[in-house]
Tab-separated table of C-alpha atoms and ligand atoms in Angstrom:
chain	number	residue	atom	x	y	z
V	1135	MET	CA	12.739	-31.631	0.100
V	1136	THR	CA	16.163	-30.332	-0.910
V	1137	SER	CA	18.920	-31.005	1.566
V	1138	VAL	CA	20.230	-28.260	3.797
V	1139	LEU	CA	23.669	-28.906	2.352
V	1140	HIS	CA	22.300	-28.101	-1.086
V	1141	ASN	CA	20.827	-24.806	0.198
V	1142	VAL	CA	24.061	-23.794	1.856
V	1143	ARG	CA	26.206	-24.700	-1.155
V	1144	THR	CA	23.850	-22.735	-3.417
V	1145	ALA	CA	24.131	-19.658	-1.202
V	1146	LEU	CA	27.926	-19.855	-0.945
V	1147	ASP	CA	28.171	-20.393	-4.680
V	1148	ARG	CA	25.982	-17.379	-5.460
V	1149	ILE	CA	28.041	-15.252	-3.101
V	1150	ASP	CA	31.238	-16.383	-4.869
V	1151	LYS	CA	29.818	-15.601	-8.297
V	1152	THR	CA	27.813	-12.439	-7.676
V	1153	ASP	CA	29.419	-10.655	-4.785
V	1154	PRO	CA	32.610	-9.517	-6.563
V	1155	GLN	CA	30.372	-7.039	-8.438
V	1156	ILE	CA	28.085	-6.137	-5.528
V	1157	ASN	CA	30.265	-6.137	-2.370
V	1158	ALA	CA	27.393	-7.054	-0.070
V	1159	VAL	CA	29.365	-9.520	2.039
V	1160	LEU	CA	32.117	-8.721	4.556
V	1161	SER	CA	32.794	-12.339	5.493
V	1162	THR	CA	31.342	-15.770	4.832
V	1163	LEU	CA	30.961	-18.469	7.482
V	1164	LYS	CA	31.786	-21.241	5.049
V	1165	LYS	CA	33.228	-23.898	7.299
V	1166	GLU	CA	30.657	-23.345	10.047
V	1167	SER	CA	27.663	-23.269	7.704
V	1168	LEU	CA	28.672	-26.435	5.836
V	1169	LYS	CA	29.142	-28.251	9.135
V	1170	ARG	CA	25.777	-27.030	10.400
V	1171	ALA	CA	24.144	-28.130	7.142
V	1172	ASN	CA	25.442	-31.654	7.655
V	1173	ASP	CA	24.242	-31.652	11.268
V	1174	LEU	CA	20.776	-30.437	10.259
V	1175	ASP	CA	20.532	-32.979	7.457
V	1176	ALA	CA	21.422	-35.732	9.903
V	1177	GLY	CA	18.933	-34.500	12.526
V	1178	GLY	CA	15.686	-34.221	10.533
V	1179	ALA	CA	13.544	-31.154	9.925
V	1180	ASN	CA	12.062	-29.005	12.645
V	1181	GLY	CA	11.790	-25.256	13.101
V	1182	THR	CA	10.158	-22.587	10.999
V	1183	LEU	CA	13.398	-21.746	9.179
V	1184	HIS	CA	14.747	-25.254	8.823
V	1185	GLY	CA	17.722	-25.237	6.461
V	1186	GLN	CA	17.119	-21.670	5.294
V	1187	THR	CA	20.205	-19.550	4.673
V	1188	VAL	CA	20.395	-16.148	6.348
V	1189	ALA	CA	22.870	-13.268	6.006
V	1190	VAL	CA	23.373	-11.047	9.050
V	1191	LYS	CA	24.408	-7.401	9.263
V	1192	ASP	CA	27.871	-7.200	10.746
V	1193	ASN	CA	26.854	-5.151	13.789
V	1194	ILE	CA	25.027	-8.197	15.193
V	1195	CYS	CA	27.310	-10.390	17.300
V	1196	THR	CA	27.999	-13.974	16.244
V	1197	ASP	CA	30.209	-16.241	18.299
V	1198	VAL	CA	31.862	-17.468	15.107
V	1199	GLY	CA	33.694	-15.307	12.590
V	1200	ALA	CA	34.168	-11.548	12.838
V	1201	THR	CA	31.802	-8.785	13.977
V	1202	THR	CA	33.332	-5.625	12.533
V	1203	CYS	CA	30.450	-3.108	12.444
V	1204	GLY	CA	31.989	-2.062	9.132
V	1205	SER	CA	34.710	-0.296	11.115
V	1206	ARG	CA	38.490	-0.543	10.994
V	1207	ILE	CA	38.489	-0.164	14.762
V	1208	LEU	CA	36.805	-3.596	15.058
V	1209	GLU	CA	38.531	-5.202	12.076
V	1210	ASN	CA	39.855	-8.051	14.220
V	1211	PHE	CA	37.067	-8.219	16.796
V	1212	ARG	CA	35.620	-11.633	17.539
V	1213	ALA	CA	32.439	-11.519	19.608
V	1214	PRO	CA	32.490	-14.027	22.466
V	1215	TYR	CA	28.728	-14.632	22.322
V	1216	ASN	CA	25.713	-14.719	20.010
V	1217	ALA	CA	23.139	-11.936	19.878
V	1218	HIS	CA	19.692	-13.045	21.060
V	1219	VAL	CA	18.386	-12.969	17.484
V	1220	ILE	CA	21.168	-15.292	16.333
V	1221	ASP	CA	20.257	-17.900	18.957
V	1222	ARG	CA	16.620	-17.563	17.946
V	1223	LEU	CA	17.477	-18.099	14.260
V	1224	LEU	CA	19.543	-21.156	15.120
V	1225	ASP	CA	16.695	-22.508	17.277
V	1226	ALA	CA	14.407	-22.132	14.243
V	1227	GLY	CA	16.808	-24.206	12.121
V	1228	ALA	CA	18.417	-21.411	10.070
V	1229	VAL	CA	22.002	-21.398	8.815
V	1230	ILE	CA	23.970	-18.143	9.024
V	1231	VAL	CA	26.133	-18.064	5.907
V	1232	ALA	CA	27.509	-14.532	5.812
V	1233	LYS	CA	28.023	-11.249	7.654
V	1234	THR	CA	27.060	-8.259	5.558
V	1235	ASN	CA	28.426	-4.809	4.827
V	1236	LEU	CA	27.124	-1.625	6.438
V	1237	ASP	CA	27.971	2.003	6.947
V	1238	GLU	CA	30.474	2.149	9.807
V	1239	PHE	CA	28.550	1.515	13.063
V	1240	ALA	CA	25.331	1.804	10.978
V	1241	MET	CA	25.885	5.549	10.461
V	1242	GLY	CA	24.861	6.416	6.942
V	1243	SER	CA	22.386	5.921	4.134
V	1244	SER	CA	24.528	4.465	1.342
V	1245	THR	CA	27.178	2.037	2.779
V	1246	GLU	CA	29.746	4.482	1.402
V	1247	ASN	CA	30.772	5.040	5.038
V	1248	SER	CA	31.843	1.394	5.427
V	1249	GLY	CA	35.468	1.195	6.541
V	1250	PHE	CA	36.010	-1.597	3.996
V	1251	PHE	CA	34.161	-1.045	0.716
V	1252	THR	CA	30.915	0.254	-0.761
V	1253	THR	CA	28.014	-2.052	-1.611
V	1254	ARG	CA	26.607	-1.474	-5.088
V	1255	ASN	CA	22.989	-1.392	-6.102
V	1256	PRO	CA	22.142	-4.655	-7.911
V	1257	TRP	CA	19.816	-2.750	-10.313
V	1258	ASP	CA	22.508	-0.273	-11.342
V	1259	LEU	CA	26.085	-0.868	-10.265
V	1260	GLU	CA	26.871	2.861	-10.485
V	1261	ARG	CA	24.346	3.586	-7.750
V	1262	VAL	CA	24.263	3.039	-3.997
V	1263	ALA	CA	22.423	0.141	-2.387
V	1264	GLY	CA	21.301	2.486	0.383
V	1265	GLY	CA	22.207	2.096	3.991
V	1266	SER	CA	23.113	1.370	6.510
V	1267	SER	CA	21.929	-2.248	5.988
V	1268	GLY	CA	22.962	-2.103	2.306
V	1269	GLY	CA	24.819	-5.425	2.397
V	1270	SER	CA	21.903	-7.400	3.873
V	1271	VAL	CA	19.463	-5.925	1.402
V	1272	ALA	CA	21.702	-6.395	-1.665
V	1273	ALA	CA	22.358	-10.022	-0.632
V	1274	VAL	CA	18.612	-10.712	-0.676
V	1275	ALA	CA	17.995	-8.674	-3.853
V	1276	THR	CA	20.565	-10.746	-5.767
V	1277	GLY	CA	19.313	-14.071	-4.411
V	1278	MET	CA	22.498	-14.891	-2.505
V	1279	VAL	CA	20.164	-15.713	0.421
V	1280	PRO	CA	16.381	-15.661	0.845
V	1281	TYR	CA	16.578	-13.945	4.246
V	1282	ALA	CA	18.706	-11.373	6.026
V	1283	LEU	CA	18.760	-9.389	9.237
V	1284	GLY	CA	19.376	-5.672	9.253
V	1285	SER	CA	19.182	-3.045	11.952
V	1286	GLU	CA	17.505	0.322	12.118
V	1287	THR	CA	18.241	3.400	14.114
V	1288	GLY	CA	16.713	5.732	11.527
V	1289	GLY	CA	15.533	3.991	8.374
V	1290	SER	CA	18.477	1.672	7.797
V	1291	ILE	CA	16.388	-1.327	6.741
V	1292	ARG	CA	13.565	0.412	4.877
V	1293	GLN	CA	15.650	2.883	2.875
V	1294	PRO	CA	17.994	0.278	1.310
V	1295	ALA	CA	15.061	-2.123	0.853
V	1296	ALA	CA	13.358	0.589	-1.209
V	1297	PHE	CA	16.524	1.240	-3.226
V	1298	CYS	CA	17.096	-2.447	-4.017
V	1299	GLY	CA	13.513	-3.618	-4.630
V	1300	VAL	CA	13.053	-5.924	-1.626
V	1301	CYS	CA	10.951	-5.910	1.547
V	1302	GLY	CA	12.205	-4.710	4.920
V	1303	LEU	CA	10.526	-4.256	8.280
V	1304	LYS	CA	11.430	-2.137	11.292
V	1305	PRO	CA	9.602	-3.703	14.248
V	1306	THR	CA	8.132	-1.753	17.164
V	1307	TYR	CA	10.847	-0.590	19.570
V	1308	GLY	CA	10.969	-3.391	22.157
V	1309	ARG	CA	9.538	-6.105	19.882
V	1310	VAL	CA	12.969	-7.671	19.229
V	1311	SER	CA	15.781	-7.967	21.762
V	1312	ARG	CA	18.804	-5.751	21.147
V	1313	TYR	CA	21.066	-8.047	23.167
V	1314	GLY	CA	24.186	-8.500	21.042
V	1315	LEU	CA	23.398	-5.675	18.619
V	1316	VAL	CA	26.319	-3.250	18.849
V	1317	ALA	CA	24.712	-0.073	20.180
V	1318	PHE	CA	24.447	3.112	18.107
V	1319	GLY	CA	21.415	5.029	19.420
V	1320	SER	CA	20.018	2.763	22.125
V	1321	SER	CA	16.596	4.425	22.395
V	1322	LEU	CA	16.118	3.947	18.631
V	1323	ASP	CA	18.007	0.775	17.667
V	1324	GLN	CA	15.977	-2.228	16.551
V	1325	ILE	CA	16.804	-5.383	14.561
V	1326	GLY	CA	14.504	-6.337	11.696
V	1327	PRO	CA	13.966	-8.766	8.808
V	1328	VAL	CA	14.719	-8.442	5.082
V	1329	ALA	CA	13.157	-10.775	2.467
V	1330	THR	CA	11.804	-10.679	-1.079
V	1331	ASP	CA	8.176	-10.859	0.032
V	1332	VAL	CA	5.903	-10.195	2.996
V	1333	PRO	CA	5.445	-13.858	4.038
V	1334	GLY	CA	9.248	-14.023	4.232
V	1335	LEU	CA	9.294	-11.051	6.609
V	1336	ALA	CA	6.519	-12.624	8.688
V	1337	ARG	CA	8.396	-15.894	9.002
V	1338	LEU	CA	11.657	-14.207	10.006
V	1339	LEU	CA	10.021	-11.776	12.444
V	1340	GLY	CA	8.171	-14.657	14.091
V	1341	ALA	CA	11.505	-16.328	14.759
V	1342	ILE	CA	13.270	-13.325	16.321
V	1343	ALA	CA	10.500	-11.424	18.163
V	1344	GLY	CA	9.712	-11.697	21.853
V	1345	ARG	CA	10.856	-10.915	25.363
V	1346	ASP	CA	14.486	-11.459	26.337
V	1347	VAL	CA	15.510	-10.762	29.931
V	1348	ARG	CA	18.927	-9.575	28.741
V	1349	ASP	CA	17.371	-6.501	27.081
V	1350	SER	CA	15.244	-4.666	29.628
V	1351	THR	CA	13.582	-2.664	26.841
V	1352	SER	CA	12.294	-5.816	25.134
V	1353	VAL	CA	8.607	-5.995	25.870
V	1354	ASP	CA	6.717	-8.893	27.404
V	1355	GLU	CA	3.947	-8.988	24.792
V	1356	SER	CA	2.937	-12.295	23.241
V	1357	VAL	CA	4.181	-12.832	19.688
V	1358	PRO	CA	1.340	-13.368	17.195
V	1359	ASP	CA	1.576	-16.042	14.516
V	1360	TYR	CA	2.558	-13.494	11.867
V	1361	LEU	CA	2.661	-16.009	9.037
V	1362	GLY	CA	-0.646	-17.631	10.010
V	1363	ARG	CA	-2.344	-14.227	10.211
V	1364	LEU	CA	-1.560	-13.674	6.510
V	1365	ASP	CA	-4.118	-16.350	5.630
V	1366	GLU	CA	-6.895	-14.481	7.413
V	1367	PRO	CA	-9.056	-12.016	5.446
V	1368	VAL	CA	-7.628	-8.512	5.631
V	1369	GLY	CA	-11.058	-6.933	6.271
V	1370	LYS	CA	-11.710	-3.213	6.119
V	1371	VAL	CA	-8.497	-1.230	5.686
V	1372	ARG	CA	-8.235	2.459	6.545
V	1373	ILE	CA	-5.232	4.145	4.987
V	1374	GLY	CA	-3.936	7.487	6.203
V	1375	ILE	CA	-2.211	9.887	3.826
V	1376	ALA	CA	-0.227	12.829	5.185
V	1377	ALA	CA	0.413	15.791	2.906
V	1378	GLU	CA	3.688	16.288	4.801
V	1379	TYR	CA	5.072	13.150	3.098
V	1380	PHE	CA	4.217	14.251	-0.431
V	1381	GLY	CA	5.713	17.717	-0.530
V	1382	GLU	CA	8.802	19.478	-1.788
V	1383	GLY	CA	11.758	17.277	-2.700
V	1384	LEU	CA	9.673	14.246	-3.708
V	1385	ASP	CA	10.837	12.832	-7.026
V	1386	ASN	CA	8.149	12.813	-9.676
V	1387	GLU	CA	8.315	9.149	-10.661
V	1388	THR	CA	8.385	8.091	-6.993
V	1389	GLY	CA	5.310	10.197	-6.279
V	1390	LYS	CA	3.461	8.683	-9.233
V	1391	ALA	CA	4.270	5.100	-8.238
V	1392	VAL	CA	3.008	5.757	-4.714
V	1393	GLU	CA	-0.182	7.369	-6.062
V	1394	ALA	CA	-0.696	4.235	-8.160
V	1395	ALA	CA	-0.233	2.120	-5.024
V	1396	ILE	CA	-2.988	4.111	-3.311
V	1397	ASP	CA	-5.224	3.274	-6.273
V	1398	VAL	CA	-4.412	-0.422	-5.861
V	1399	TYR	CA	-5.580	-0.220	-2.250
V	1400	LYS	CA	-8.701	1.694	-3.258
V	1401	LYS	CA	-9.544	-1.038	-5.774
V	1402	LEU	CA	-9.135	-3.569	-2.987
V	1403	GLY	CA	-11.782	-1.634	-1.058
V	1404	ALA	CA	-9.625	0.398	1.303
V	1405	GLU	CA	-10.805	3.739	2.691
V	1406	VAL	CA	-8.370	6.608	2.307
V	1407	HIS	CA	-8.266	9.331	4.963
V	1408	GLU	CA	-6.317	12.539	5.053
V	1409	ILE	CA	-4.240	12.770	8.222
V	1410	HIS	CA	-1.657	15.228	9.522
V	1411	LEU	CA	1.781	14.814	10.986
V	1412	PRO	CA	2.338	18.481	11.847
V	1413	HIS	CA	5.787	18.087	13.421
V	1414	SER	CA	7.301	16.246	10.437
V	1415	ALA	CA	9.495	19.197	9.515
V	1416	TYR	CA	11.495	18.662	12.724
V	1417	THR	CA	12.120	14.936	12.200
V	1418	ILE	CA	15.603	15.091	10.731
V	1419	ALA	CA	16.922	17.692	13.185
V	1420	CYS	CA	15.426	15.826	16.121
V	1421	TYR	CA	16.706	12.431	14.966
V	1422	TYR	CA	20.241	13.627	14.296
V	1423	ILE	CA	20.555	15.264	17.716
V	1424	ILE	CA	19.270	12.231	19.611
V	1425	CYS	CA	21.142	9.587	17.652
V	1426	THR	CA	24.454	11.470	17.747
V	1427	ALA	CA	24.092	12.173	21.481
V	1428	GLU	CA	23.519	8.489	22.181
V	1429	ALA	CA	26.279	7.459	19.771
V	1430	SER	CA	28.820	9.721	21.463
V	1431	SER	CA	28.172	7.883	24.702
V	1432	ASN	CA	27.880	4.365	23.238
V	1433	LEU	CA	31.071	4.649	21.209
V	1434	ALA	CA	33.148	5.746	24.221
V	1435	ARG	CA	33.866	2.058	24.852
V	1436	PHE	CA	36.056	1.819	21.745
V	1437	ASP	CA	39.184	3.238	23.328
V	1438	GLY	CA	41.928	0.771	22.447
V	1439	VAL	CA	41.824	-0.835	25.891
V	1440	ARG	CA	39.149	-3.480	25.781
V	1441	TYR	CA	37.780	-3.620	22.249
V	1442	GLY	CA	39.408	-3.447	18.862
V	1443	HIS	CA	42.297	-1.486	17.422
V	1444	ARG	CA	45.032	-0.142	19.717
V	1445	THR	CA	47.598	2.366	18.453
V	1446	ALA	CA	51.086	0.919	17.983
V	1447	ASN	CA	53.371	3.274	19.923
V	1448	PRO	CA	51.421	5.447	22.349
V	1449	GLN	CA	53.207	8.351	24.107
V	1450	ASP	CA	51.192	7.871	27.301
V	1451	TYR	CA	47.857	6.410	28.365
V	1452	MET	CA	45.817	9.374	27.078
V	1453	ASP	CA	47.429	8.775	23.726
V	1454	VAL	CA	46.196	5.155	23.797
V	1455	TYR	CA	42.653	6.519	23.756
V	1456	SER	CA	43.052	9.399	21.365
V	1457	SER	CA	45.335	7.778	18.791
V	1458	SER	CA	43.426	4.474	18.792
V	1459	ARG	CA	40.195	6.358	18.130
V	1460	GLU	CA	41.809	8.724	15.644
V	1461	GLU	CA	43.222	5.788	13.655
V	1462	GLY	CA	40.250	3.439	14.011
V	1463	PHE	CA	37.171	5.580	13.329
V	1464	GLY	CA	36.167	6.981	9.945
V	1465	ALA	CA	35.131	10.571	9.202
V	1466	GLU	CA	31.353	10.182	9.645
V	1467	VAL	CA	31.703	8.401	12.983
V	1468	LYS	CA	34.015	11.158	14.242
V	1469	ARG	CA	31.566	13.789	13.024
V	1470	ARG	CA	28.721	12.128	14.946
V	1471	ILE	CA	30.766	11.762	18.122
V	1472	MET	CA	31.624	15.472	17.975
V	1473	LEU	CA	28.039	16.533	17.210
V	1474	GLY	CA	26.664	14.333	19.968
V	1475	THR	CA	29.235	15.407	22.547
V	1476	TYR	CA	28.422	19.033	21.764
V	1477	ALA	CA	24.660	18.458	22.078
V	1478	LEU	CA	25.178	16.853	25.496
V	1479	SER	CA	27.716	19.314	26.892
V	1480	SER	CA	26.712	21.488	29.816
V	1481	GLY	CA	25.228	24.748	28.638
V	1482	TYR	CA	23.969	23.151	25.410
V	1483	TYR	CA	22.162	20.134	26.868
V	1484	ASP	CA	18.900	22.030	27.430
V	1485	ALA	CA	19.045	23.868	24.133
V	1486	TYR	CA	19.689	20.788	22.001
V	1487	TYR	CA	19.330	17.377	23.605
V	1488	LEU	CA	16.492	18.135	25.997
V	1489	LYS	CA	14.658	20.106	23.349
V	1490	ALA	CA	15.050	17.213	20.886
V	1491	LEU	CA	13.530	14.845	23.447
V	1492	LYS	CA	10.520	17.148	23.765
V	1493	VAL	CA	10.134	17.350	19.993
V	1494	ARG	CA	10.351	13.564	19.887
V	1495	THR	CA	7.303	13.373	22.156
V	1496	LEU	CA	5.415	15.758	19.859
V	1497	ILE	CA	6.281	13.584	16.850
V	1498	LYS	CA	5.146	10.464	18.690
V	1499	ASN	CA	1.879	12.182	19.656
V	1500	ASP	CA	1.294	13.085	15.991
V	1501	PHE	CA	1.259	9.360	15.225
V	1502	VAL	CA	-0.987	8.458	18.167
V	1503	GLU	CA	-3.461	11.109	16.965
V	1504	ALA	CA	-3.238	9.994	13.307
V	1505	PHE	CA	-3.905	6.345	14.169
V	1506	LYS	CA	-7.314	7.301	15.568
V	1507	LYS	CA	-8.336	7.738	11.923
V	1508	CYS	CA	-6.447	4.957	10.141
V	1509	ASP	CA	-4.857	1.503	10.442
V	1510	VAL	CA	-1.695	2.388	8.528
V	1511	ILE	CA	-0.040	5.534	7.213
V	1512	LEU	CA	1.061	5.219	3.599
V	1513	SER	CA	3.924	7.201	2.047
V	1514	PRO	CA	6.976	6.880	-0.179
V	1515	THR	CA	9.842	5.204	1.705
V	1516	THR	CA	12.378	7.632	0.254
V	1517	PRO	CA	12.106	10.968	-1.553
V	1518	THR	CA	14.139	9.672	-4.534
V	1519	PRO	CA	15.242	6.339	-5.975
V	1520	ALA	CA	18.836	5.136	-5.420
V	1521	PHE	CA	21.329	7.935	-6.005
V	1522	LYS	CA	24.706	7.683	-7.740
V	1523	LEU	CA	27.835	6.573	-5.895
V	1524	GLY	CA	29.605	9.678	-4.605
V	1525	GLU	CA	26.619	11.921	-5.395
V	1526	LYS	CA	25.917	13.034	-1.839
V	1527	SER	CA	29.208	14.355	-0.523
V	1528	ASP	CA	27.499	16.904	1.734
V	1529	PRO	CA	26.490	15.135	4.992
V	1530	LEU	CA	23.237	17.100	5.223
V	1531	ALA	CA	22.162	15.988	1.732
V	1532	MET	CA	22.777	12.397	2.855
V	1533	TYR	CA	20.794	12.916	6.083
V	1534	LEU	CA	17.802	14.086	4.045
V	1535	ALA	CA	17.573	10.648	2.384
V	1536	ASP	CA	15.917	9.590	5.687
V	1537	ILE	CA	13.254	12.256	5.665
V	1538	TYR	CA	10.265	9.851	5.523
V	1539	THR	CA	11.727	6.978	7.517
V	1540	CYS	CA	13.165	8.484	10.735
V	1541	ALA	CA	9.860	9.521	12.318
V	1542	ALA	CA	8.828	5.886	12.893
V	1543	ASN	CA	12.086	5.336	14.765
V	1544	LEU	CA	11.518	8.409	16.937
V	1545	ALA	CA	7.909	7.332	17.599
V	1546	GLY	CA	8.885	3.675	18.096
V	1547	THR	CA	6.199	2.413	15.718
V	1548	PRO	CA	6.639	-0.490	13.278
V	1549	ALA	CA	7.078	0.364	9.588
V	1550	ILE	CA	7.643	-1.572	6.402
V	1551	SER	CA	8.966	-0.902	2.921
V	1552	ILE	CA	7.746	-2.993	-0.029
V	1553	PRO	CA	8.407	-2.558	-3.763
V	1554	CYS	CA	5.701	-0.560	-5.571
V	1555	GLY	CA	7.135	0.210	-8.980
V	1556	PHE	CA	10.118	1.207	-11.062
V	1557	THR	CA	11.416	4.385	-12.621
V	1558	GLU	CA	11.803	4.606	-16.370
V	1559	SER	CA	15.471	3.714	-15.958
V	1560	LYS	CA	14.493	0.551	-14.014
V	1561	LEU	CA	15.283	1.639	-10.480
V	1562	PRO	CA	13.022	0.203	-7.774
V	1563	ILE	CA	10.627	2.423	-5.816
V	1564	GLY	CA	9.580	1.658	-2.240
V	1565	LEU	CA	6.185	2.040	-0.573
V	1566	GLN	CA	6.209	2.689	3.160
V	1567	LEU	CA	3.438	1.653	5.544
V	1568	ILE	CA	3.613	2.702	9.212
V	1569	ALA	CA	1.386	1.064	11.852
V	1570	PRO	CA	0.615	1.598	15.555
V	1571	HIS	CA	2.885	0.082	18.205
V	1572	PHE	CA	2.846	-3.741	18.191
V	1573	ALA	CA	0.506	-3.916	15.165
V	1574	GLU	CA	3.073	-5.769	13.035
V	1575	ASP	CA	0.517	-8.507	12.333
V	1576	ARG	CA	-1.942	-6.029	10.809
V	1577	LEU	CA	0.858	-4.179	9.018
V	1578	LEU	CA	2.065	-7.406	7.400
V	1579	GLN	CA	-1.496	-8.354	6.393
V	1580	ILE	CA	-2.053	-5.010	4.698
V	1581	ALA	CA	1.324	-5.172	2.937
V	1582	ALA	CA	0.606	-8.756	1.808
V	1583	ALA	CA	-2.697	-7.629	0.282
V	1584	PHE	CA	-0.729	-5.244	-1.967
V	1585	GLN	CA	1.626	-8.028	-3.036
V	1586	GLN	CA	-1.271	-10.328	-3.884
V	1587	ALA	CA	-2.486	-7.663	-6.307
V	1588	THR	CA	0.882	-6.694	-7.821
V	1589	GLU	CA	4.082	-8.277	-9.145
V	1590	TYR	CA	6.788	-5.734	-8.361
V	1591	HIS	CA	8.261	-7.888	-5.606
V	1592	GLN	CA	8.760	-10.761	-8.027
V	1593	LEU	CA	11.099	-8.889	-10.351
V	1594	ARG	CA	14.815	-9.529	-9.907
V	1595	PRO	CA	17.669	-7.321	-11.094
V	1596	PRO	CA	19.330	-8.226	-14.430
V	1597	ILE	CA	22.486	-9.387	-12.646
V	1598	CYS	CA	20.528	-12.398	-11.359
V	1599	ALA	CA	19.994	-13.654	-14.908
V	1600	THR	CA	23.708	-13.620	-15.715
V	1601	HIS	CA	24.812	-15.684	-12.701
S	203	LIG	N1	20.797	7.191	7.795
S	203	LIG	C1	20.633	6.974	9.202
S	203	LIG	C2	21.844	7.494	9.921
S	203	LIG	O1	22.798	7.736	9.277
S	203	LIG	C3	20.467	5.520	9.355
S	203	LIG	C4	20.908	4.970	10.631
S	203	LIG	C5	20.362	3.621	10.900
S	203	LIG	O2	19.162	3.405	10.774
S	203	LIG	N2	21.228	2.743	11.359
S	203	LIG	O3	21.848	7.678	11.101
């Protein structure tokens, strides 16, 4: 077995060599990870992630190094404690080597909203890696690390995973503790794994899932042996296809690759059923009202008093708040705070926020109904492959990149993205599978069956060959 020190040195070395072109990493934990490697090597192997290197999205608190959330307002913030998932990773023997780039406070679909720099797509450096977990996904896609953690509020693991040709899972809301995840939209936020293949996701999810008393929304459901379940026969698979996810705006090559994936499942003996998600058209509007409303409240804590940046020469105490926020937050974060404050203000609350909550219930019910006919719902993860840097300057155009992913966040169901093909210009295409609440074990089994029959997940971007 290779030593942990070797693993850690390899990861740090790959980051040094590859990251200048990719910009996936905000900070490395060099000193800490080398020390931990020596400790682990001295202590013998135990734990499901013994000696494995992991990169962590920088909105997940670590008690070493910085936790910036990709925001200037938290540029110098040092979290005093570890998130629950970090302690769980350490218990499993993992080594956290880096904190990764993201759209500021996880608001975006391209990492172009990072307060520091933009992560590039490893398959085409002129294109976005996706977001908001673009750094975590690009770090795995380029082999800097085998594992990473991302977070989702509305597609932020699956969408970049699709763009960069890796696997990403959004667990059921409540499956993984949010303790120590900096809040964006608390009724939607969930931490999830990124890896190159489905067994990797299963291993990582097994380490982080489960009840934590510090997050009252984490559910007291036993955690299956996700990795062990992959060895069991997959049995009869019923796949649901919704016309709503194959309509206007779907790129031709993406549509074809997903059709081909359906054929792969058919060859494996799966049944395909037509299902309907009749409220899909309201997903984006509903998501962007709820997440901005919650963000406007959650981000009130960044006021220059307790956390992060404080303005240099305030006129009075009100100016401490307003100037610190004005200087510290980027444009998209300000836009969301304003949208969310408006949606919650008296007189508009019923018309926007309350109505969005009702629509959310309708969307959730669509899924409950659909799962009477199928085990998983299959769709493209994104309507198009990775777009060009700077291409989507209109916020609404950017929001529409989440059109197929956000519904699972609103409904709280688990969903995965796995590679299912490439465009002619060699951009990865993602296949999305959505499963009923707490059916991650079945979801992973069905996704693994696809990977046993195909090789897309084994292909690495050309940049990996040159480093
Ligand atoms: N694109 C979504 C947004 O901007 C992604 C958010 C997320 O999942 N963190 O809100």
